[in-house]
Coordinates of C-alpha atoms and ligand atoms in Angstrom, one line a residue:
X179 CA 0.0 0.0 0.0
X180 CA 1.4 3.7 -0.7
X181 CA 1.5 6.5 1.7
X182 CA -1.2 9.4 0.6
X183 CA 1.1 12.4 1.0
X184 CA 1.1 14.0 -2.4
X185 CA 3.2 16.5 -3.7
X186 CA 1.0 19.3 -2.2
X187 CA 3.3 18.8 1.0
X188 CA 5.7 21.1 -1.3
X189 CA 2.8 24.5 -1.1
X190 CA 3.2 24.0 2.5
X191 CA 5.1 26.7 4.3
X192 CA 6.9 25.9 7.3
X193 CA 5.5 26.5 10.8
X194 CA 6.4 29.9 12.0
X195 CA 8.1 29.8 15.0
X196 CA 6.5 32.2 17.7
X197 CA 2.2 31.5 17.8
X198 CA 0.6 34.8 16.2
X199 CA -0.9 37.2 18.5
X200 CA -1.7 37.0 22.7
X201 CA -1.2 33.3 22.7
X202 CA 0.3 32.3 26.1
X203 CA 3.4 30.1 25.7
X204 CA 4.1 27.3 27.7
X205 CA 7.3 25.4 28.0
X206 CA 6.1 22.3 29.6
X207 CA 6.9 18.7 27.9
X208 CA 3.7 17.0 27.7
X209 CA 5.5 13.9 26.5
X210 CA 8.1 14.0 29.3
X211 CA 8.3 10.7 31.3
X212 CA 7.2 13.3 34.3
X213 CA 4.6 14.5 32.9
X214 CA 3.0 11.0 31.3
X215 CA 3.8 9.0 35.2
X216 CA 1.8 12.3 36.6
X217 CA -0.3 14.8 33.9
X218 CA -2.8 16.1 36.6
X219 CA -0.5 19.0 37.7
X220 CA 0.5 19.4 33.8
X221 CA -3.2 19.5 32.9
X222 CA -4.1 22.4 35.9
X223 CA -1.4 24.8 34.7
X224 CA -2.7 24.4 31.2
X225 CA -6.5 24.9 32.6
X226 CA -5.0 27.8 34.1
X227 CA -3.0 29.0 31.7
X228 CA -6.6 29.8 29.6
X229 CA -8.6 28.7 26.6
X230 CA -5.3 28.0 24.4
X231 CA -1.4 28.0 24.6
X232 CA 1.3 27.4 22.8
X233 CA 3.3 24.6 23.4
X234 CA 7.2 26.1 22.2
X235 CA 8.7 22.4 22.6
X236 CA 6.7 21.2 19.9
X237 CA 5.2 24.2 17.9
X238 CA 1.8 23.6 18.6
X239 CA -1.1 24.8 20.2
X240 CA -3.0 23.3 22.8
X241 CA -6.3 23.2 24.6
X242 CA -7.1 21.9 27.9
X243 CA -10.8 23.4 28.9
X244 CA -13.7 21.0 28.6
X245 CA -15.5 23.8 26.6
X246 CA -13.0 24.1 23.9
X247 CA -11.9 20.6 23.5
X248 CA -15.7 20.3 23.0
X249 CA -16.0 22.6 20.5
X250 CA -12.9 21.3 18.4
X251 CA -13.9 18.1 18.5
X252 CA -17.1 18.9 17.0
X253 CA -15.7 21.2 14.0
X254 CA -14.1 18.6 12.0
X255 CA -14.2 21.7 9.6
X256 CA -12.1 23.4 11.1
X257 CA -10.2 21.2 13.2
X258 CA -8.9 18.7 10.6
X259 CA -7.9 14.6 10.8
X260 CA -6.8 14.3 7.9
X261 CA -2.8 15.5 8.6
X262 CA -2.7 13.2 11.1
X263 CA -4.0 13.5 15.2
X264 CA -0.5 12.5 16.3
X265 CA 2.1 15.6 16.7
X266 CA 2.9 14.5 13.0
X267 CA 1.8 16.6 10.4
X268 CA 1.2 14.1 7.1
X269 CA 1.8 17.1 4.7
X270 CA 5.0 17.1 5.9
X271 CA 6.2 13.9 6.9
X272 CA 5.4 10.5 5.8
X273 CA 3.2 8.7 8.1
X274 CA 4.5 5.2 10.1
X275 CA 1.6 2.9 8.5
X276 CA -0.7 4.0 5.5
X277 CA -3.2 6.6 7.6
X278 CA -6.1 4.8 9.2
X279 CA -9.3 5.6 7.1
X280 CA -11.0 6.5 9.8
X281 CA -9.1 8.3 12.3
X282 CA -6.6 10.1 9.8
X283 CA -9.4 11.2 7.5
X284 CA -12.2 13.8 7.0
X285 CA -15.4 13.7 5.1
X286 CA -16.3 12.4 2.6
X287 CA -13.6 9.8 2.1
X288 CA -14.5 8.8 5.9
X289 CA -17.6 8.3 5.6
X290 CA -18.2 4.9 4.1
X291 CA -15.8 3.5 6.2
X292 CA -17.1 5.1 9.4
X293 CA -20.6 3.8 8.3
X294 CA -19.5 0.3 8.1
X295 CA -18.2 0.2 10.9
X296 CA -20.3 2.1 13.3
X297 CA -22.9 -0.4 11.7
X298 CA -21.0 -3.5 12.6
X299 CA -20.3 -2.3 16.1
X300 CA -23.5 -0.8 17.2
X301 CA -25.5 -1.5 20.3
X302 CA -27.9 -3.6 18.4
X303 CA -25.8 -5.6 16.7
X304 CA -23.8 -6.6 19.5
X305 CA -26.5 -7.8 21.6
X306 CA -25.9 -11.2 20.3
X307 CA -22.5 -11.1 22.4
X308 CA -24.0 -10.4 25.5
X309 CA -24.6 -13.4 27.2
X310 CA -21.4 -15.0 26.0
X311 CA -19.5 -12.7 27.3
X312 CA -21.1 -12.8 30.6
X313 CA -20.4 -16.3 30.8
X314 CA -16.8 -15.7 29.5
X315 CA -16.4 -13.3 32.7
X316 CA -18.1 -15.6 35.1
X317 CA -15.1 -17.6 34.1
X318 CA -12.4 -15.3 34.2
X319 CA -13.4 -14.2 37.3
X320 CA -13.6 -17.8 38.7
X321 CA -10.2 -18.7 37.5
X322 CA -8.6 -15.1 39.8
X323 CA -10.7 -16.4 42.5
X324 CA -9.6 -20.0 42.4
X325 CA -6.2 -18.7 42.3
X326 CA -6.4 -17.8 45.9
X327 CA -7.6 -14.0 45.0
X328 CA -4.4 -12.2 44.9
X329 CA -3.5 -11.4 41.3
X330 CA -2.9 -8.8 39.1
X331 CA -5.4 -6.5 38.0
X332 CA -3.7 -5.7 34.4
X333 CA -2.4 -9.1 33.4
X334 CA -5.1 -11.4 35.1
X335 CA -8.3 -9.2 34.4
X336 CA -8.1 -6.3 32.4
X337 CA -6.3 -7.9 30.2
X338 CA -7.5 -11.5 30.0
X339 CA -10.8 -10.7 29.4
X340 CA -10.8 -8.7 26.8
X341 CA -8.0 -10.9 24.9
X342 CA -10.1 -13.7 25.4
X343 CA -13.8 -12.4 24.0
X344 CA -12.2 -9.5 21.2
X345 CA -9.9 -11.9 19.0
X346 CA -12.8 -14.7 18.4
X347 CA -15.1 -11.9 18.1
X348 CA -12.8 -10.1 15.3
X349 CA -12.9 -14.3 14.0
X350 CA -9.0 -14.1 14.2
X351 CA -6.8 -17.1 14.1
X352 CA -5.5 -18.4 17.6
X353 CA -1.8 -17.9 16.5
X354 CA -0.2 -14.6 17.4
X355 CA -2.6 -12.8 19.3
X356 CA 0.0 -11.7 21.9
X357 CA 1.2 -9.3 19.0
X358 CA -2.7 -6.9 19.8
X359 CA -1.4 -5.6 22.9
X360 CA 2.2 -4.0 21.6
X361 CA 0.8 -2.9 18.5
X362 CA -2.0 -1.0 20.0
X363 CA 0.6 0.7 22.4
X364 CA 3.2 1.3 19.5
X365 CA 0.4 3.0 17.3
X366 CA -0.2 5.3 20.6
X367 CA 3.0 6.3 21.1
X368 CA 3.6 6.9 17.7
X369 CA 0.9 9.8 18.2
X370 CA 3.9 11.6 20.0
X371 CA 6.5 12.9 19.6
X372 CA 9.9 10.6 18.6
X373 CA 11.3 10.4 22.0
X374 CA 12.6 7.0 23.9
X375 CA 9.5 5.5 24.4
X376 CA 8.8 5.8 20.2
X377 CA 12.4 4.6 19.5
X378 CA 12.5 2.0 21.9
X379 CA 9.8 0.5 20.8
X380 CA 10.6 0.6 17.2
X381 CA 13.2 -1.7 17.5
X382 CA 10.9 -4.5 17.9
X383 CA 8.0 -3.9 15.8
X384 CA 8.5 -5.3 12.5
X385 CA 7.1 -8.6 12.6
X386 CA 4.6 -7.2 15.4
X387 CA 3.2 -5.0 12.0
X388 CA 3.7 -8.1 9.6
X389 CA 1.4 -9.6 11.6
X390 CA -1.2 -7.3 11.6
X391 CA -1.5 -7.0 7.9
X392 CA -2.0 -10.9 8.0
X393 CA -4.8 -10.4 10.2
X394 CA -6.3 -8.2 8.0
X395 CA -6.9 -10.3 4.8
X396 CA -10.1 -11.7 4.2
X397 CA -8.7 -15.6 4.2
X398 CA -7.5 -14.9 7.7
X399 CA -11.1 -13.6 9.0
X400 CA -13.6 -16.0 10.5
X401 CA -17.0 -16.2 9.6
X402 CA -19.4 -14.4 10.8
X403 CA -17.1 -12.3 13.3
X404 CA -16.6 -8.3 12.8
X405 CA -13.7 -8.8 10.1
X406 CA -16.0 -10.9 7.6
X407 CA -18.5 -8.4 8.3
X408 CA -16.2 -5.5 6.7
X409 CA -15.5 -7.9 3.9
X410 CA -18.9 -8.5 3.5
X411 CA -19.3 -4.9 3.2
X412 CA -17.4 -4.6 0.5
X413 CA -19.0 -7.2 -1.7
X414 CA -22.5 -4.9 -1.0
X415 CA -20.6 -1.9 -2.4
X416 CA -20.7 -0.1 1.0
X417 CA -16.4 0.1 0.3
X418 CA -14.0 -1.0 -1.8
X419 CA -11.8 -4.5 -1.6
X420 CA -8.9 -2.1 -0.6
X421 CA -10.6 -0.5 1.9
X422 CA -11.7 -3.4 3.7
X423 CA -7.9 -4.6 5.4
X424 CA -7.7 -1.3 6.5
X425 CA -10.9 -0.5 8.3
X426 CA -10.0 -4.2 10.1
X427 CA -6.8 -3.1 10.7
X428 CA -8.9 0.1 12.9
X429 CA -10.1 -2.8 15.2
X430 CA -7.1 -3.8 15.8
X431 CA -4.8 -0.8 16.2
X432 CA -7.8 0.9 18.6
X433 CA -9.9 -2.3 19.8
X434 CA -7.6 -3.6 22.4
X435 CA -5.2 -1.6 24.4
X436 CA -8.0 0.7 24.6
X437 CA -10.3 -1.5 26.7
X438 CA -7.7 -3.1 28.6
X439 CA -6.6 0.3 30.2
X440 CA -10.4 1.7 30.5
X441 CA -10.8 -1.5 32.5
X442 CA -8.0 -1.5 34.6
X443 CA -9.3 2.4 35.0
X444 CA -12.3 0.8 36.9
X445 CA -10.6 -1.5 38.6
X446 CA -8.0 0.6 40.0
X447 CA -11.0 3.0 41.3
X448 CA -12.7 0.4 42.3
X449 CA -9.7 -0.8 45.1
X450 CA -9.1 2.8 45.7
X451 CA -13.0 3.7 46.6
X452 CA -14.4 0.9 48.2
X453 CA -17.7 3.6 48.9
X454 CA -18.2 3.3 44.8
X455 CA -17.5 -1.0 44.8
X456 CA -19.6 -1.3 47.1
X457 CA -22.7 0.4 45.7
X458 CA -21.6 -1.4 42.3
X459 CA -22.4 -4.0 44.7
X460 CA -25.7 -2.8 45.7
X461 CA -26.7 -1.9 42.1
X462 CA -24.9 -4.4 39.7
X463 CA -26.7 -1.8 37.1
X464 CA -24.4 0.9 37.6
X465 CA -21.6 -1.5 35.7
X466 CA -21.7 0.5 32.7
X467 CA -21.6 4.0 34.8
X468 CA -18.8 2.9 36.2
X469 CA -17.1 2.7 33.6
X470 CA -17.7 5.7 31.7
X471 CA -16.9 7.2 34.9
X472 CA -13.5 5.4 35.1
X473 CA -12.8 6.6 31.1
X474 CA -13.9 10.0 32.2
X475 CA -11.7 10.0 35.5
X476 CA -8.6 8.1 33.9
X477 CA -9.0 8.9 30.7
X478 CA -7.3 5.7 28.9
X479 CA -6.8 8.1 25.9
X480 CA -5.5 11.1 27.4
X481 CA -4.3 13.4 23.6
X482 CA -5.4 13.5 20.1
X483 CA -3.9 16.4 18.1
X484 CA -6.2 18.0 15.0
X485 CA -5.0 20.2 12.3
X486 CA -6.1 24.0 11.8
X487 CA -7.7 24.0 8.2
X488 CA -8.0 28.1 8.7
X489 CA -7.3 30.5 10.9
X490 CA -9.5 29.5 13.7
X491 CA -10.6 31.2 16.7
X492 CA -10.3 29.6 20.4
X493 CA -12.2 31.5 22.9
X494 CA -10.8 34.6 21.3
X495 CA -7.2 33.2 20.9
X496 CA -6.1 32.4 17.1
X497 CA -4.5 29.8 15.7
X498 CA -3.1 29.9 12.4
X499 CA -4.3 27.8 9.5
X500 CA -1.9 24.6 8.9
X501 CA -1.1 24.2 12.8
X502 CA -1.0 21.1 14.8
X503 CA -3.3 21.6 18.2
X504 CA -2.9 19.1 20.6
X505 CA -6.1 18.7 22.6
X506 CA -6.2 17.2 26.2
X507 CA -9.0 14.5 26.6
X508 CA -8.0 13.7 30.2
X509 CA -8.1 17.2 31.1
X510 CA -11.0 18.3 29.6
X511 CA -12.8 15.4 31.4
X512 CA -11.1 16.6 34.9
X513 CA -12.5 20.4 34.1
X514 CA -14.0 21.9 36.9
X515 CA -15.8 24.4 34.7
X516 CA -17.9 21.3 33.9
X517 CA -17.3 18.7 36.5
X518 CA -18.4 19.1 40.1
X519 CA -15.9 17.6 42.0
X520 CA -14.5 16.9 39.1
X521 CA -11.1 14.3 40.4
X522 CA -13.9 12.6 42.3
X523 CA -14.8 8.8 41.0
X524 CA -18.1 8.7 41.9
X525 CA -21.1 6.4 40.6
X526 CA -23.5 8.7 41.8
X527 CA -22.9 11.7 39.0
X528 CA -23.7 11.6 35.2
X529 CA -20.5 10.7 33.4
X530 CA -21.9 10.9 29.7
X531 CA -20.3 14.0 27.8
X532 CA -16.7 12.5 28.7
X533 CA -14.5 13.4 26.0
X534 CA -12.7 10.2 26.5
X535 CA -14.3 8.5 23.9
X536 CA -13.6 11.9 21.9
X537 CA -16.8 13.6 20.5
X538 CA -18.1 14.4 17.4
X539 CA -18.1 12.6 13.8
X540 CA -14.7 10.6 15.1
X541 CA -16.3 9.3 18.4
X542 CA -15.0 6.0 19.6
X543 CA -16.4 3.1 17.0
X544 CA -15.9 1.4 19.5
X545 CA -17.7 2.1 22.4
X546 CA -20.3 0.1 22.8
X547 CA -18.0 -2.6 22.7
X548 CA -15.8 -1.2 25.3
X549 CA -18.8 -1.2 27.0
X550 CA -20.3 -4.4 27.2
X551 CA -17.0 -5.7 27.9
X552 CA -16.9 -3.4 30.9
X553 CA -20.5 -4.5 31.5
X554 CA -20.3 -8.2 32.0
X555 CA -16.4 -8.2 33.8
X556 CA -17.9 -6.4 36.3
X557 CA -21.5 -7.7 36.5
X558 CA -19.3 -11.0 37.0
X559 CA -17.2 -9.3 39.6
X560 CA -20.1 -8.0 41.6
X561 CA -21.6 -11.2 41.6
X562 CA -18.5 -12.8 43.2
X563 CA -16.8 -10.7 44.9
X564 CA -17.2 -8.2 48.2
X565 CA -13.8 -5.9 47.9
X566 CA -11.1 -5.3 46.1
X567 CA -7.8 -4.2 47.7
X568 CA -5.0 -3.2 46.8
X569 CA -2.3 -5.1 48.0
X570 CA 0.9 -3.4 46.4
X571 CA 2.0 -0.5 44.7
X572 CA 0.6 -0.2 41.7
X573 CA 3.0 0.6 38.5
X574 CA 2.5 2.6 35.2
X575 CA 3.4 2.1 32.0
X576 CA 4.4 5.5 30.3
X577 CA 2.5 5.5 26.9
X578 CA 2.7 9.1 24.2
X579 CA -0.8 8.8 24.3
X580 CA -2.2 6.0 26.7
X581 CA -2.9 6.5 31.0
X582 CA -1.8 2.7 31.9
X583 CA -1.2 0.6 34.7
X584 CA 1.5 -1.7 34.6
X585 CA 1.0 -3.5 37.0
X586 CA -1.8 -3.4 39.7
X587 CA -1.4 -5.7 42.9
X588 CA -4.9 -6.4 44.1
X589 CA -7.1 -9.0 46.1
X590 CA -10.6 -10.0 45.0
X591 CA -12.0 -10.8 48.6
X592 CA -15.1 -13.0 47.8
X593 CA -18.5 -13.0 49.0
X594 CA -19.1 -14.6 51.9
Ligands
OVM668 C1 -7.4 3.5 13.7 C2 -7.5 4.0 15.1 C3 -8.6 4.6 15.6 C4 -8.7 5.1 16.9 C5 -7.5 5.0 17.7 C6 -6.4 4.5 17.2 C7 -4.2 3.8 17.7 C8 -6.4 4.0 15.9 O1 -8.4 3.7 13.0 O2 -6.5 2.8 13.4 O3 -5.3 4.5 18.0

């Protein structure tokens, strides 16, 4: 497959260095191993700083107010996909991977494959999972409690779970699924910038990508799973035969890694605010609220940049046409200009209008299967168990783009 910068890259001119006007500048180095361990205090100054900034680091603006992440988000006119949403500008530089037709592009060329999708992975359609996956989490849940309870939250559940219902639903093969996980986080941090965590992780990658593009072939796709569904989609018309690998290779790049650290989101809160468990408890309803409260709280996906297609004003501030603007899910969703209480996990407030599934004509695809994935581990989890402590320290795992847990020591203490 070829890259889709063309020779307009050349019309281009060259960022200018200082941002035009009253913009304040910031040094800070949102990429910094600091600031990714820690972005709360990072995300405050930003708040703080007002409605836009300018990152000099990078050359690029950013917002960190729920009202104007809002509002970009939902001016895909303006506030463009198609350069790329990593700090990479496409124009400019070739992208990593041929761009993702759904989240590197703009209307109309992504809208057929946004259609498709959304189809295959709405609500409706994945009601046919449901009880499946219960049972799959009624098991997985069994197994960390037959191990004696003590486990770790990442590798035993968060992860588990979803690598054992999201492959077979895809309709992969069984061979090479441990590749999901490090492609997912390489694709994330190549939204940054190239620093260590981009280069280290390079290294590796090759066979890691290889393998994806397998995956993506229509010989390689079960029947009946998500991936013959795209297929299928393209016999109907809906897209082409070369669009099809690459709107499977979407779920794959964003359907994993994703999940795995929304759900370890939630079960992190959950040992840290035994208060919230235990009215999960009470209410096994509140499953899915407690998850989009742990996506808004955590924010799994904590950046996504968009490109200036004009001069564009930000709550009065301007930002040139052709810039990158780097826009700050995570601290959007910890706003107190929209949040009461806003660093609070609590299942007792609305959590819908989270950015953390972004907003907009690019929302998350792939939400409502983060969400019933969320919905029966910890329906099963209620079920079984009373509290969940933590027993260690838990770890993180510094990510350009992702808010992970490494590791996360905890003890499911069942019911009595
Ligand atoms: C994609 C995609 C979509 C959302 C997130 C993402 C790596 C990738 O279409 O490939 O992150």
């Amino acid at each position: 497959m070829t890259s889709t910068t063309t020779d307009a890259t050349a019309s281009i001119p060259p960022p200018a260095p200082e941002p035009g006007g009253d913009v304040p500048v910031l040094d800070v180095d949102p990429f910094s191993p600091e600031v990714l361990l820690d972005p709360l205090p990072m995300q405050h100054e930003l708040r703080e700083t007002g409605p836009l900034a300018y990152l000099s680091r990078y050359g690029v603006y950013a917002m960190g107010r729920y009202a104007d992440v809002h509002a970009a988000l939902t001016n895909w006119q303006g506030f463009i996909s198609s350069a790329g949403v990593g700090v990479s500008d496409f124009r400019r530089e070739p992208p990593w991977r041929p761009p993702s037709l759904l989240l590197e592009a703009d209307p109309p060329h992504h809208d057929a494959p946004r259609a498709v999708l959304t189809s295959i992975l709405s609500a409706r359609a994945l009601r046919r999972l449901r009880d499946r996956w219960l049972e799959d989490a009624r098991e997985v849940v069994a197994a960390a409690l037959a191990r004696g309870g003590d486990l770790d939250g990442v590798a035993d559940l968060a992860e588990v779970f979803p690598l054992r219902v999201f492959p077979d639903a895809v309709g992969l093969g069984p061979d090479g699924r441990e590749h999901l996980i490090p492609y997912g986080s390489f694709a994330f941090n190549a939204f940054g910038p190239r620093n260590d965590l981009l280069t280290s992780a390079e290294r590796d990658i090759g066979p890691t990508i290889a393998w994806i593009g397998e995956q993506c072939r229509r010989e390689n796709l079960a029947p009946g799973g998500f991936g013959a569904q795209i297929w299928a989609a393209s016999d109907r018309g809906d897209i082409t035969p070369e669009q099809a690998p690459l709107v499977v290779r979407s779920l794959l790049t964003a359907g994993v890694d994703t999940t795995v650290n929304g759900l370890a989101a939630c079960l992190h809160a959950f040992a840290t605010h035994p208060d919230q468990y235990a009215r999960l408890r009470a209410e096994p309803a509140l499953a899915r609220v407690a998850f989009d409260e742990a996506v808004r709280w955590e924010s799994p996906v904590q950046t996504f940049f968009r490109t200036a297609e004009v001069d564009i004003d930000v709550s009065g501030f301007r930002v040139p046409a052709d810039r990158k603007i780097l826009m700050f899910l995570g601290s959007a969703n910890r706003d107190p200009r929209r949040w009461q209480a806003s660093d609070a996990f609590d299942l007792g407030r609305d959590p819908s209008g989270h950015v953390g599934f972004g907003m907009g004509l690019h929302q998350c695809a792939g939400q409502h299967v983060a969400r019933l994935e969320a919905e029966a581990l910890f329906t099963a989890l209620a079920e079984r168990v009373e509290r969940v402590e933590l027993v260690g320290e838990p770890t993180r795992k510094p990510n350009n783009t992702l808010r992970t847990w490494q590791q996360l020591p905890i003890r499911l203490v069942p019911t009595g």
